[in-house]
Coordinates of C-alpha atoms in Angstrom, one line a residue:
M8 CA 115.2 68.3 113.9
T9 CA 111.8 67.2 116.0
V10 CA 109.6 69.7 116.5
T11 CA 107.7 69.8 120.1
G12 CA 104.9 71.8 121.7
R13 CA 102.2 74.1 119.5
R14 CA 101.9 77.5 119.3
T15 CA 99.2 79.1 119.4
P16 CA 97.8 80.9 116.9
P17 CA 97.3 84.4 116.9
T18 CA 93.7 85.6 117.2
A19 CA 91.6 89.2 117.4
A20 CA 92.6 89.6 120.4
Q21 CA 96.3 89.0 120.8
P22 CA 97.2 89.5 116.8
E23 CA 100.5 89.5 114.6
V24 CA 101.0 93.1 114.6
R25 CA 103.8 93.5 111.4
V26 CA 105.7 96.2 112.2
V27 CA 106.9 98.0 109.4
A28 CA 110.0 99.3 108.7
G29 CA 111.0 100.0 105.0
A30 CA 110.0 98.5 102.3
R31 CA 113.0 98.3 100.2
Q32 CA 113.3 94.4 99.2
R33 CA 117.0 92.9 98.6
L34 CA 115.1 89.4 96.1
T35 CA 112.6 90.9 93.8
G36 CA 112.3 88.2 91.3
K37 CA 108.5 87.1 90.5
L38 CA 107.0 87.2 93.9
D39 CA 104.7 90.3 95.0
H40 CA 107.2 92.0 97.6
A41 CA 108.6 94.5 95.9
V42 CA 107.5 97.9 96.1
D43 CA 107.8 100.5 93.7
D44 CA 110.2 103.3 94.2
A45 CA 110.5 101.9 97.6
P46 CA 111.3 105.5 99.9
A47 CA 114.2 105.3 102.5
D48 CA 113.1 104.0 105.6
P49 CA 111.0 105.4 108.4
S50 CA 113.1 106.8 111.3
I51 CA 113.6 103.9 114.5
A52 CA 111.1 106.1 116.9
D53 CA 108.5 106.0 114.1
V54 CA 108.7 103.0 113.8
V55 CA 108.8 102.2 117.8
A56 CA 105.6 104.7 117.8
A57 CA 103.8 102.4 115.4
A58 CA 104.4 99.3 117.1
R59 CA 103.3 100.5 120.6
A60 CA 100.0 101.2 119.1
F61 CA 99.0 97.8 119.3
P62 CA 99.5 97.5 122.9
D63 CA 97.0 93.8 123.3
A64 CA 99.9 92.6 120.6
G65 CA 100.3 88.6 120.7
S66 CA 103.7 89.1 119.0
W67 CA 105.4 91.9 116.8
M68 CA 106.9 91.1 113.8
I69 CA 109.3 93.3 112.0
A70 CA 108.3 93.5 108.0
G71 CA 107.4 95.5 105.2
G72 CA 111.0 95.3 103.1
E73 CA 113.4 93.7 104.2
P74 CA 114.4 94.9 107.9
T75 CA 118.3 93.2 107.2
L76 CA 119.0 96.5 104.7
R77 CA 118.7 99.0 107.2
D78 CA 122.0 100.4 108.5
D79 CA 121.0 100.8 111.8
F80 CA 119.0 97.1 112.1
P81 CA 120.9 96.0 115.4
Q82 CA 119.8 99.7 117.1
L83 CA 115.8 98.5 115.8
V84 CA 115.7 95.7 117.4
R85 CA 116.9 97.2 120.4
A86 CA 114.4 100.0 120.7
L87 CA 111.5 97.3 119.8
A88 CA 112.7 95.0 122.8
D89 CA 113.8 98.3 125.1
A90 CA 110.1 99.5 124.2
G91 CA 108.7 96.0 125.5
A92 CA 107.9 94.2 122.7
P93 CA 105.7 90.6 122.9
G94 CA 107.4 87.9 120.6
L95 CA 110.0 90.0 118.6
G96 CA 110.5 88.5 115.3
M97 CA 110.9 89.2 112.0
I98 CA 110.1 88.0 108.0
T99 CA 113.3 88.1 106.4
D100 CA 114.8 86.6 102.7
G101 CA 117.4 85.2 105.6
L102 CA 120.2 86.2 103.3
A103 CA 122.3 88.2 105.8
L104 CA 121.4 85.4 108.5
G105 CA 124.3 83.2 107.1
A106 CA 127.2 85.5 108.5
P107 CA 129.1 84.9 111.8
N108 CA 127.4 85.3 114.8
V109 CA 124.6 87.6 113.5
P110 CA 122.2 85.6 114.2
A111 CA 123.7 85.7 118.6
M112 CA 124.0 88.9 118.3
L113 CA 120.5 89.8 117.3
K114 CA 119.2 87.2 120.3
Q115 CA 120.9 89.4 123.0
L116 CA 119.7 92.5 121.7
G117 CA 116.1 91.0 122.1
L118 CA 115.1 89.2 119.0
K119 CA 113.3 85.7 119.7
R120 CA 111.9 84.4 116.0
V121 CA 113.3 84.8 113.4
R122 CA 110.2 83.9 109.8
V123 CA 112.4 83.2 106.2
R124 CA 111.1 83.2 103.2
L125 CA 111.4 79.7 101.3
A126 CA 108.9 79.2 98.8
S127 CA 109.8 75.7 98.4
A128 CA 112.3 73.2 99.2
R129 CA 113.6 72.6 95.9
G130 CA 116.8 74.9 95.2
D131 CA 116.3 75.7 91.9
A132 CA 112.5 76.5 92.5
H133 CA 112.8 79.1 95.2
D134 CA 115.7 81.1 93.4
W135 CA 113.4 80.9 90.1
L136 CA 110.5 82.7 92.4
F137 CA 113.1 85.5 94.3
G138 CA 115.3 85.8 91.6
Q139 CA 118.8 85.1 92.3
T140 CA 120.4 82.2 91.8
G141 CA 122.3 80.8 95.3
A142 CA 119.4 82.5 97.4
F143 CA 117.8 78.6 98.5
K144 CA 121.8 77.7 100.2
R145 CA 122.0 81.5 101.6
A146 CA 118.6 81.5 103.5
V147 CA 118.6 77.5 104.8
K148 CA 122.4 78.4 105.5
G149 CA 120.8 81.5 107.7
L150 CA 117.3 79.5 108.9
R151 CA 120.3 76.6 110.0
A152 CA 122.5 79.3 111.9
C153 CA 119.6 80.8 114.0
V154 CA 118.3 77.4 114.9
E155 CA 122.4 77.2 116.0
A156 CA 121.5 80.6 118.2
G157 CA 118.6 79.3 119.8
L158 CA 116.1 81.2 118.0
E159 CA 112.6 79.9 117.4
V160 CA 112.6 80.0 114.0
E161 CA 109.2 79.4 110.9
V162 CA 109.1 79.9 107.7
E163 CA 106.9 81.7 105.0
C164 CA 105.4 79.6 101.9
T165 CA 104.3 81.7 99.4
V166 CA 101.9 79.0 97.6
T167 CA 102.1 79.4 94.3
R168 CA 100.9 77.5 91.0
P169 CA 104.2 75.5 90.3
T170 CA 104.9 74.7 94.2
G171 CA 101.7 73.8 95.0
P172 CA 101.5 70.2 94.8
Y173 CA 105.0 69.9 96.7
L174 CA 103.3 71.7 99.8
D175 CA 103.7 67.7 101.7
E176 CA 107.4 67.9 100.4
A177 CA 108.4 71.6 101.2
L178 CA 106.7 70.8 105.0
D179 CA 108.7 67.4 105.5
F180 CA 112.2 69.7 104.4
F181 CA 111.0 72.9 106.9
T182 CA 110.6 70.5 109.8
K183 CA 113.9 69.0 109.5
L184 CA 115.3 72.1 109.0
G185 CA 113.6 73.1 112.5
A186 CA 110.8 75.5 111.6
K187 CA 108.4 75.2 114.4
T188 CA 105.9 77.3 112.2
V189 CA 105.0 77.0 109.0
V190 CA 102.5 80.6 106.9
L191 CA 101.2 79.4 103.8
R192 CA 100.5 83.1 102.4
R193 CA 98.6 83.0 99.1
V194 CA 100.6 85.3 96.5
T195 CA 98.5 88.4 95.6
A196 CA 98.6 90.4 92.0
R197 CA 101.2 93.3 93.7
G198 CA 104.7 94.0 92.3
P199 CA 105.9 91.4 90.2
T200 CA 103.2 89.1 90.2
A201 CA 100.8 91.6 89.1
D202 CA 102.1 91.0 85.1
A203 CA 103.1 87.4 85.7
D204 CA 99.9 86.1 88.3
I205 CA 99.1 83.5 84.9
P206 CA 102.5 81.7 85.3
V207 CA 102.8 82.1 89.6
A208 CA 99.5 82.3 91.0
A209 CA 98.2 78.9 92.8
R210 CA 94.0 78.4 91.1
F211 CA 91.9 78.2 93.8
G212 CA 90.6 74.8 92.4
L213 CA 93.2 73.4 92.0
V214 CA 95.4 74.2 95.3
G215 CA 92.4 73.4 97.9
K216 CA 93.8 69.8 98.2
D217 CA 97.8 70.8 98.0
L218 CA 96.6 73.0 101.0
E219 CA 94.4 70.4 103.0
K220 CA 97.2 67.7 102.9
A221 CA 99.5 70.4 104.4
A222 CA 97.5 71.0 107.5
Q223 CA 96.8 67.6 107.9
L224 CA 100.9 66.9 108.1
G225 CA 101.4 69.9 110.8
M226 CA 99.0 67.9 112.3
R227 CA 100.4 64.6 112.2
S228 CA 103.8 66.4 113.0
G229 CA 103.2 68.8 115.9
L230 CA 104.2 71.8 113.1
N231 CA 102.0 74.8 112.9
V232 CA 100.9 75.3 109.9
W233 CA 98.7 78.7 109.3
I234 CA 96.8 79.4 106.1
E235 CA 96.7 82.9 105.3
G236 CA 94.7 84.7 102.6
F237 CA 93.3 81.5 101.0
P238 CA 88.9 81.4 101.0
Q239 CA 88.1 78.8 103.5
C240 CA 86.5 77.1 100.8
V241 CA 89.5 76.4 98.3
S242 CA 90.2 74.0 101.5
P243 CA 86.9 73.0 103.4
G244 CA 89.2 70.4 105.0
A245 CA 92.2 72.5 107.0
K246 CA 89.3 75.4 108.1
M247 CA 90.8 74.6 111.3
A248 CA 94.4 76.6 110.0
Y249 CA 93.0 79.5 108.8
L250 CA 94.0 82.8 110.0
P251 CA 91.3 84.9 110.9
T252 CA 91.3 88.2 108.9
D253 CA 91.3 89.9 112.3
A254 CA 94.6 87.6 113.7
V255 CA 97.1 89.3 111.7
V256 CA 97.4 93.4 111.8
W257 CA 99.5 96.2 110.3
A258 CA 101.7 98.8 112.0
V259 CA 102.6 101.4 109.8
P260 CA 104.2 104.3 110.2
S261 CA 102.1 107.4 110.3
T262 CA 104.5 109.8 109.4
G263 CA 106.2 110.8 105.7
P264 CA 104.8 108.5 102.8
W265 CA 104.4 106.2 104.8
P266 CA 100.1 106.2 105.1
F267 CA 99.5 106.4 101.9
L268 CA 102.0 103.1 101.0
R269 CA 99.3 101.2 103.9
P270 CA 97.5 99.3 101.1
R271 CA 100.9 98.2 99.4
F272 CA 101.1 95.6 102.7
E273 CA 97.7 95.0 103.9
P274 CA 95.7 91.9 102.1
P275 CA 94.0 93.1 99.2
P276 CA 89.9 94.1 99.8
S277 CA 87.3 91.4 99.0
E278 CA 84.1 90.3 98.3
R279 CA 81.3 88.4 99.0
G280 CA 82.3 85.0 99.4
C281 CA 80.8 82.1 97.7
G282 CA 77.3 80.4 99.2
A283 CA 78.5 78.5 101.8
C284 CA 80.8 81.3 103.1
P285 CA 81.3 82.3 106.9
G286 CA 82.3 85.3 106.7
G287 CA 84.5 87.8 107.9
P288 CA 86.6 87.0 110.3
A289 CA 86.3 83.5 109.9
C290 CA 86.9 84.0 106.4
C291 CA 88.8 86.8 103.7
G292 CA 86.1 86.6 101.0
A293 CA 86.5 86.5 97.3
P294 CA 89.6 88.4 97.4
T295 CA 89.1 91.2 94.4
D296 CA 92.6 91.2 92.6
Y297 CA 92.3 87.2 92.2
T298 CA 88.3 87.3 90.8
R299 CA 89.3 90.4 88.1
R300 CA 92.0 88.0 86.7
F301 CA 90.2 84.5 87.4
G302 CA 87.0 85.1 87.8
R303 CA 84.2 84.2 90.4
M304 CA 83.3 80.2 89.2
E305 CA 85.9 78.8 91.1
I306 CA 84.1 80.9 94.1
D307 CA 80.4 80.8 92.8
S308 CA 80.8 76.7 92.5
E309 CA 81.2 75.7 95.9
G310 CA 78.5 75.8 98.2
V311 CA 76.0 74.5 95.3
K312 CA 73.0 72.3 95.9
L313 CA 74.0 68.6 94.5
V314 CA 71.2 66.7 93.4
N315 CA 70.3 63.0 92.5
P316 CA 69.0 63.8 88.4
G317 CA 66.7 60.7 88.1
K318 CA 67.0 58.9 85.1
L319 CA 69.0 60.8 82.1
P320 CA 67.9 59.8 78.6
P321 CA 71.4 58.5 76.4
T322 CA 73.7 61.2 75.0
P323 CA 73.4 61.1 71.4
L324 CA 75.7 60.0 69.1
E325 CA 75.2 61.3 66.1
G326 CA 72.5 63.5 64.8
G327 CA 73.9 66.8 64.8
D328 CA 75.2 69.1 67.3
V329 CA 74.3 68.6 70.8
F330 CA 73.9 71.9 73.0
P331 CA 74.1 71.2 76.6
P332 CA 71.1 73.2 78.4
P333 CA 70.9 76.9 80.0
R334 CA 73.3 76.1 83.3
G335 CA 70.1 78.4 85.2
G336 CA 72.2 79.6 87.7
R337 CA 74.3 76.6 88.2
F338 CA 78.7 77.1 87.8
P339 CA 80.8 74.8 86.6
Q340 CA 82.7 73.2 89.2
S341 CA 86.4 73.2 90.3
R342 CA 85.8 69.9 92.9
A343 CA 87.7 66.7 91.6
M344 CA 84.7 64.9 93.7
F345 CA 82.4 66.3 91.4
A346 CA 83.8 64.6 88.4
R347 CA 84.4 61.4 89.8
M348 CA 80.2 61.8 90.6
S349 CA 79.3 63.0 87.7
A350 CA 81.7 59.8 86.0
Q351 CA 80.0 56.9 88.1
L352 CA 76.4 58.1 86.3
P353 CA 75.2 56.4 82.8
S354 CA 75.1 58.9 80.9
L355 CA 74.8 63.2 81.6
A356 CA 72.3 63.6 78.6
G357 CA 74.9 66.9 77.0
D358 CA 74.4 68.3 80.4
P359 CA 77.5 68.5 82.2
L360 CA 76.3 70.0 85.8
A361 CA 73.4 67.2 85.7
L362 CA 73.8 67.0 89.6
V363 CA 73.8 70.4 90.4
A364 CA 70.7 71.5 91.6
K365 CA 69.3 74.2 88.8
S366 CA 66.9 77.7 89.5
D367 CA 64.4 78.7 86.2
P368 CA 66.7 81.3 84.4
P369 CA 65.6 84.7 84.2
D370 CA 63.7 86.0 80.9
T371 CA 66.0 89.1 81.1
L372 CA 69.5 90.2 81.5
R373 CA 71.2 93.8 81.5
F374 CA 74.6 93.5 80.0
V375 CA 76.9 96.9 80.5
F376 CA 79.8 97.7 78.5
L377 CA 82.2 99.4 81.1
A378 CA 83.4 102.9 78.9
P379 CA 83.5 106.0 81.3
S380 CA 80.0 108.2 80.5
K381 CA 80.1 111.3 78.0
I382 CA 76.8 112.7 80.1
A383 CA 78.2 115.5 82.0
D384 CA 75.7 115.1 84.9
P385 CA 76.6 112.0 86.6
V386 CA 73.4 111.3 88.3
L387 CA 72.2 111.5 84.5
G388 CA 74.6 108.7 83.5
D389 CA 76.7 106.0 84.9
R390 CA 77.2 106.6 88.8
P391 CA 80.8 105.9 89.6
G392 CA 81.1 105.1 86.1
P393 CA 84.7 103.2 85.1
D394 CA 87.4 105.6 84.0
V395 CA 88.7 103.6 81.2
P396 CA 87.0 101.0 79.1
E397 CA 87.1 97.6 79.9
P398 CA 89.5 95.6 77.8
T399 CA 87.4 93.9 74.6
R400 CA 89.1 90.0 76.4
E401 CA 87.0 90.7 79.2
I402 CA 83.7 91.9 78.0
R403 CA 83.7 88.9 75.4
Q404 CA 84.5 86.2 78.5
R405 CA 81.2 88.0 80.2
L406 CA 79.4 87.9 76.6
V407 CA 79.7 84.0 76.8
K408 CA 78.8 82.9 80.4
A409 CA 75.9 85.6 80.2
A410 CA 74.9 83.3 77.1
Q411 CA 75.3 80.4 79.2
V412 CA 72.5 81.4 81.7
G413 CA 69.9 80.9 79.4
A414 CA 68.4 84.1 79.6
S415 CA 65.8 84.8 76.4
T416 CA 66.5 88.3 76.2
L417 CA 70.4 91.1 76.6
R418 CA 69.5 93.8 77.9
I419 CA 72.5 96.0 77.0
A420 CA 72.2 99.2 78.6
S421 CA 74.3 102.3 80.5
A422 CA 75.6 105.6 80.0
G423 CA 79.0 104.1 79.2
S424 CA 78.3 101.5 76.4
L425 CA 78.2 102.8 73.7
W426 CA 80.6 105.3 74.2
H427 CA 83.3 102.2 74.6
P428 CA 85.9 102.5 71.5
E429 CA 84.9 98.8 70.5
A430 CA 81.1 99.0 71.3
A431 CA 80.1 98.4 67.7
E432 CA 82.3 94.8 67.4
M433 CA 81.2 94.2 70.7
L434 CA 77.6 94.5 69.8
R435 CA 78.3 92.0 67.3
E436 CA 79.5 89.6 69.2
A437 CA 76.2 89.8 71.5
T438 CA 74.8 88.7 68.3
R439 CA 76.7 86.0 67.3
L440 CA 75.6 84.2 70.5
E441 CA 72.1 81.9 71.8
F442 CA 69.8 84.9 72.4
K443 CA 66.0 85.3 71.6
R444 CA 66.5 89.1 71.3
I445 CA 69.1 92.0 71.9
E446 CA 68.0 95.1 73.1
V447 CA 70.0 98.1 73.3
A448 CA 69.2 101.6 75.0
G449 CA 71.6 104.5 76.0
D450 CA 73.6 107.5 74.4
L451 CA 72.7 106.8 70.7
S452 CA 75.0 110.3 69.7
A453 CA 77.6 107.8 70.0
F454 CA 76.3 106.0 66.7
E455 CA 77.8 109.5 65.1
R456 CA 81.4 107.8 65.3
L457 CA 80.2 104.4 63.1
G458 CA 80.4 104.3 59.5
D459 CA 77.1 102.6 57.6
M460 CA 79.1 99.1 57.4
E461 CA 79.6 98.9 61.5
I462 CA 75.8 100.0 61.4
R463 CA 74.5 97.2 59.3
R464 CA 76.4 94.7 61.0
L465 CA 74.0 95.2 63.7
R466 CA 71.3 93.0 62.1
G467 CA 70.9 90.7 64.7
I468 CA 69.8 93.3 67.3
T469 CA 66.1 93.3 67.9
R470 CA 65.6 97.2 69.3
L471 CA 67.8 100.6 69.6
D472 CA 66.3 103.1 71.9
G473 CA 68.2 106.2 72.4
A474 CA 67.6 108.3 75.7
L475 CA 66.6 112.6 75.2
L476 CA 67.1 114.0 78.5
S477 CA 64.6 117.0 77.2
A478 CA 62.6 117.6 74.3
D479 CA 64.4 120.7 73.9
A480 CA 67.5 120.0 71.8
A481 CA 69.3 123.3 73.5
E482 CA 68.7 122.1 77.1
H483 CA 68.9 118.5 76.1
D484 CA 72.6 119.4 74.8
A485 CA 72.9 121.1 77.9
L486 CA 72.0 118.3 80.3
V487 CA 74.4 116.1 78.3
G488 CA 76.8 118.3 78.4
R489 CA 78.1 118.4 74.4
A490 CA 76.3 120.7 71.8
G491 CA 74.9 118.5 68.9
A492 CA 73.5 115.6 70.8
F493 CA 69.7 115.8 70.5
D494 CA 70.7 116.2 66.7
A495 CA 72.7 113.2 66.8
T496 CA 70.7 110.7 68.7
L497 CA 67.6 111.7 66.4
K498 CA 70.5 111.2 63.0
A499 CA 71.6 107.8 64.7
I500 CA 67.8 106.5 64.9
D501 CA 67.3 107.8 61.4
R502 CA 70.1 106.4 59.7
A503 CA 70.4 103.0 61.8
G504 CA 66.2 102.6 60.7
T505 CA 67.2 103.4 56.8
L506 CA 70.4 100.9 57.7
V507 CA 68.9 98.0 59.5
P508 CA 65.0 97.8 57.9
S509 CA 64.1 94.8 61.2
L510 CA 65.7 97.1 63.9
E511 CA 62.2 98.2 66.5
L512 CA 64.1 101.8 66.9
G513 CA 62.6 105.1 69.9
V514 CA 63.6 106.7 72.1
Y515 CA 62.4 107.6 75.9
A516 CA 62.2 110.1 77.3
V517 CA 64.5 111.0 80.9
L518 CA 61.9 113.1 83.4
T519 CA 63.6 115.3 85.9
S520 CA 60.4 117.4 86.2
A521 CA 57.1 117.5 85.8
D522 CA 57.5 120.4 83.5
Q523 CA 59.1 118.1 80.9
L524 CA 56.6 115.9 81.1
L525 CA 54.0 118.0 78.5
P526 CA 56.9 119.3 75.8
F527 CA 57.5 115.7 75.5
A528 CA 54.1 114.8 74.6
E529 CA 53.4 116.8 71.7
A530 CA 57.0 116.1 70.6
W531 CA 55.7 112.3 69.9
D532 CA 52.6 113.5 68.9
R533 CA 53.8 116.0 66.1
G534 CA 55.9 113.3 64.9
D535 CA 59.5 115.0 65.9
L536 CA 60.5 112.1 68.1
P537 CA 60.4 108.5 66.5
G538 CA 58.6 105.9 68.1
A539 CA 55.8 105.3 71.0
P540 CA 56.4 107.7 73.6
F541 CA 58.0 105.7 76.9
F542 CA 59.0 107.7 79.9
R543 CA 61.0 107.2 83.1
L544 CA 61.8 109.2 86.1
S545 CA 65.0 110.3 87.2
S546 CA 66.9 109.2 89.7
K547 CA 67.6 113.4 90.9
G548 CA 63.7 114.5 89.8
G549 CA 61.0 116.8 91.0
N550 CA 57.8 116.8 92.6
L551 CA 55.6 113.3 92.3
T552 CA 52.5 116.0 93.0
A553 CA 53.6 118.2 90.4
L554 CA 53.5 115.5 87.6
L555 CA 50.3 113.6 89.1
R556 CA 48.7 117.0 87.7
A557 CA 51.0 117.3 84.4
A558 CA 49.9 113.8 83.6
E559 CA 46.4 114.4 84.1
S560 CA 46.1 117.1 81.9
L561 CA 46.8 115.0 79.4
P562 CA 44.4 113.8 76.8
Q563 CA 43.7 110.4 76.7
G564 CA 46.4 108.5 74.7
P565 CA 50.1 106.6 74.0
A566 CA 51.6 110.2 76.0
R567 CA 49.3 109.5 78.8
D568 CA 49.7 105.9 79.1
A569 CA 53.1 106.0 78.8
I570 CA 53.6 108.2 82.1
A571 CA 50.9 105.9 83.8
A572 CA 53.1 103.0 83.2
V573 CA 55.8 104.4 85.8
L574 CA 52.8 106.0 87.9
P575 CA 51.4 103.7 90.5
A576 CA 47.9 102.9 89.9
T577 CA 46.8 103.8 93.9
I578 CA 47.8 107.4 92.9
F579 CA 46.6 107.2 88.7
D580 CA 44.6 106.0 86.8
R581 CA 46.2 103.2 84.4
P582 CA 44.3 101.3 82.1
D583 CA 43.7 98.2 82.1
H584 CA 45.6 97.7 78.7
V585 CA 48.6 99.2 80.4
V586 CA 51.3 97.5 81.9
P587 CA 53.5 98.7 84.2
A588 CA 57.0 99.5 84.2
P589 CA 59.9 97.3 84.2
I590 CA 62.2 98.0 87.4
A591 CA 65.7 98.6 86.8
E592 CA 68.1 95.9 87.3
V593 CA 71.6 95.6 88.5
A594 CA 74.3 94.6 85.7
W595 CA 75.1 90.8 85.2
G596 CA 78.1 89.6 85.5
E597 CA 81.9 89.5 87.2
I598 CA 81.7 93.7 87.3
P599 CA 82.8 95.5 90.5
E600 CA 79.1 96.3 92.6
S601 CA 79.7 99.4 92.7
W602 CA 79.6 99.8 89.0
S603 CA 76.7 97.3 88.4
Q604 CA 74.0 99.6 89.8
P605 CA 71.5 101.2 87.8
S606 CA 72.6 103.6 84.7
G607 CA 70.7 107.1 85.6
L608 CA 70.7 107.0 81.5
D609 CA 69.0 103.9 81.1
R610 CA 65.8 102.5 79.7
F611 CA 63.7 101.7 83.1
G612 CA 64.3 103.4 86.5
C613 CA 64.4 102.9 89.7
Y614 CA 61.3 102.7 92.3
T615 CA 60.5 101.7 95.6
A616 CA 59.0 98.4 96.7
G617 CA 55.3 99.1 97.7
L618 CA 53.5 99.1 100.6
D619 CA 54.4 96.1 102.0
S620 CA 55.9 92.2 100.6
S621 CA 52.5 91.3 99.8
Q622 CA 51.7 94.5 97.7
R623 CA 55.2 93.5 95.8
A624 CA 53.5 91.5 92.9
D625 CA 50.2 93.8 92.7
S626 CA 49.7 95.6 89.5
R627 CA 47.5 98.1 91.4
V628 CA 50.6 98.5 93.3
L629 CA 53.4 98.4 91.4
P630 CA 56.3 99.9 90.0
G631 CA 56.2 101.7 93.2
Y632 CA 57.1 105.9 93.8
A633 CA 59.7 107.0 92.0
V634 CA 63.4 106.9 93.6
G635 CA 64.8 110.3 93.7
W636 CA 61.0 112.0 93.5
T637 CA 59.8 114.4 96.5
T638 CA 55.7 113.3 97.1
T639 CA 54.1 116.6 99.4
G640 CA 49.9 116.4 99.2

């Protein structure tokens, strides 16, 4: 059958409303349709009420679970049609539509369109993905019956890793069946796919050309091809086929458990897209369910600037190992075009990214091992922090990527990092990488769990600093929320110094009020605290004017110099030899943004940028006013 006419895709003004009529599925298989412990279907009245909340819809599509599993499905179709449903359709597995007279009956009740889920033009692939032998033949039979009944037929094709290379074959098959629209949908990490997304999910770097070919085939044949759930940078040549993120909405019943199931039907959340991302609604950005499994490399490698590297020296074939230069903010390219361009160069001089513009690498990267903080006060710890420790496999992957950036110093600093169950092993992993300097700061009381051998293995660590929240042991323990934490921190310093003599050691004071300054200064002066004085101002602090008065009362010496480093020179006399305190960085790497924020237990604090942009690099202004401290007078 020849496809004629082109249907206008949904828009924000006239969206496709997918009306959730249930969550039960007939087929589960390896895809993402199934909902664990699906509740009983909502009432017809609740479904109709949910749909009526979108009076400007371009169409209503009965969706959610498998609608034909409802015993009252014909009555539901009639009720929605009577409610004035625009372009009423349904999304289905198609298995129930091959029964005699079913499509004709549904059309008579008011149904106009049927979107059948077909994963491939090959029956064995479809049956494997949907988990039932013979499902393909029954779905095709049902689709053909709908065509014969005069219903408008569409196909929802979930793009997967094994079927992606055969999309052109699939579209040709769907066209011959009589489909007028094909929705190419990204499989999400939900349901069965959450455990099988590596073999099932289509990798962005591999499926881009397949999507572009499918869109071009649709243009030539008059077939409507809509791409849903993929970032635009996956297939920039098919931008016209992408559905905007606001073109599809979900109408979920407002009663019973259904509001809580809304995230199960709506698209997964997304984070920032590539460097050239237009943002929403044109592009969905980087889906977090994808980046958490496969990383951001395929996203960040897009939109980069390619350069002419000039004449490169030949790559030596002998004479020892050749190490590629630092990436300098560059990302491995996932496009075949980039590989072809690189192959045309006479030499890459050991740099596989010679064509990509690079920037100077940062001097320091802050790194974290994601784990729950043991600090009772979240502002003094990590806010917010993870509830469970990060898998060591993911930490290792991020460490390797961090080493490729080219920074000279790796700084591991947060409240939870040293409390990770495998912190000692992860610190040892860091020492095996090409960093000139590795600094560790945080809650050193965690070291009381470690044996002597585990500490000896940290010989590659350059500096180790422990956080103190008060110079008084009882007050420190109360702020931490754990008895003995103060003594455990000092004991950890002593053990580390004995077992690893090469370590630079110290503690730093996290000030929450001006009253703490003098006791800390006296403790360092008496030799009760190791190393040189070092202060940071907590993001939940006291009065900055009172702190200035306390600082002015200190005699000339290390403690006064240390407090001068965290106060702007415009309000406190800073000696020329004192360097302004560094400003805390966000954590580097592919981790949720909320967890990458500066830690309350880091050695460095947060400050305002200065009076204006022209003074931000002026040492007379830096480090600015401490965030979280009040100022009067």
